[in-house]
């Protein structure tokens, strides 16, 4: 089990069954996600403001945006290193959608299988398998399952084929079959959302 004591931005009390262990490449991320671009622009703008208008206020803004940038990138690094990694399948090209399966159980009671369908901006083709890393949305500590989970395709963060293939190889064939079987319960045409899967073994 990987030591989680150095985590700053995630809950270190929970451990993913299959952590992502993927490096975050900033330039790759900025191709798919706009927020880090805006944060970087704000940081540089505050520096220009400090030199051209007010050293005091510019310095204050620079320090604020420097801290925000630090925690943003630290969270991304920890998300993709320690977040839960699950396989996804491209299920639609118009619109581009992927499906990812997981169990929202917190591990101490019951089984709460779900499939998340979400929009996709990557290069994968229909029926192609991709890797994702998810964070889970909290709930009351006494409840046996999480409220939701949020998968992010690995290619949004990393374009190293060897690393991406290593993650794909960490998924069992059984996990792919489970996802394919769960998709049969979802009504066509596919739409974005979280879908509970009802089976004789589920606790929903």
Short mmCIF file of N, CA and C in Angstrom, two decimals, residues 90 93 96 120 122-126 128 130 155:
data_model
loop_
_atom_site.label_atom_id
_atom_site.label_comp_id
_atom_site.label_asym_id
_atom_site.label_seq_id
_atom_site.Cartn_x
_atom_site.Cartn_y
_atom_site.Cartn_z
N UNK A 90 -15.45 4.13 -24.94
CA UNK A 90 -16.12 5.14 -25.77
C UNK A 90 -17.40 4.51 -26.30
N UNK A 93 -20.05 8.45 -30.56
CA UNK A 93 -19.19 9.43 -31.23
C UNK A 93 -19.92 10.73 -31.54
N UNK A 96 -19.73 12.68 -28.45
CA UNK A 96 -18.68 11.81 -27.92
C UNK A 96 -18.91 11.59 -26.43
N UNK A 120 -16.77 13.46 -23.66
CA UNK A 120 -15.39 13.03 -23.89
C UNK A 120 -14.77 13.90 -24.97
N UNK A 122 -11.39 13.38 -25.89
CA UNK A 122 -10.16 12.73 -26.30
C UNK A 122 -10.19 12.20 -27.72
N UNK A 123 -9.16 11.40 -28.06
CA UNK A 123 -8.98 10.90 -29.42
C UNK A 123 -9.52 9.48 -29.62
N UNK A 124 -10.02 8.86 -28.57
CA UNK A 124 -10.50 7.49 -28.69
C UNK A 124 -11.68 7.35 -29.63
N UNK A 125 -11.73 6.22 -30.33
CA UNK A 125 -12.81 5.93 -31.27
C UNK A 125 -13.87 5.08 -30.60
N UNK A 126 -14.99 4.89 -31.29
CA UNK A 126 -16.11 4.11 -30.76
C UNK A 126 -15.65 2.73 -30.31
N UNK A 128 -13.51 1.98 -28.14
CA UNK A 128 -12.13 1.92 -27.67
C UNK A 128 -12.09 2.00 -26.16
N UNK A 130 -10.27 3.09 -22.67
CA UNK A 130 -9.38 4.13 -22.17
C UNK A 130 -9.27 4.02 -20.66
N UNK A 155 -5.76 10.60 -20.65
CA UNK A 155 -5.13 11.33 -21.75
C UNK A 155 -5.28 12.83 -21.61
#
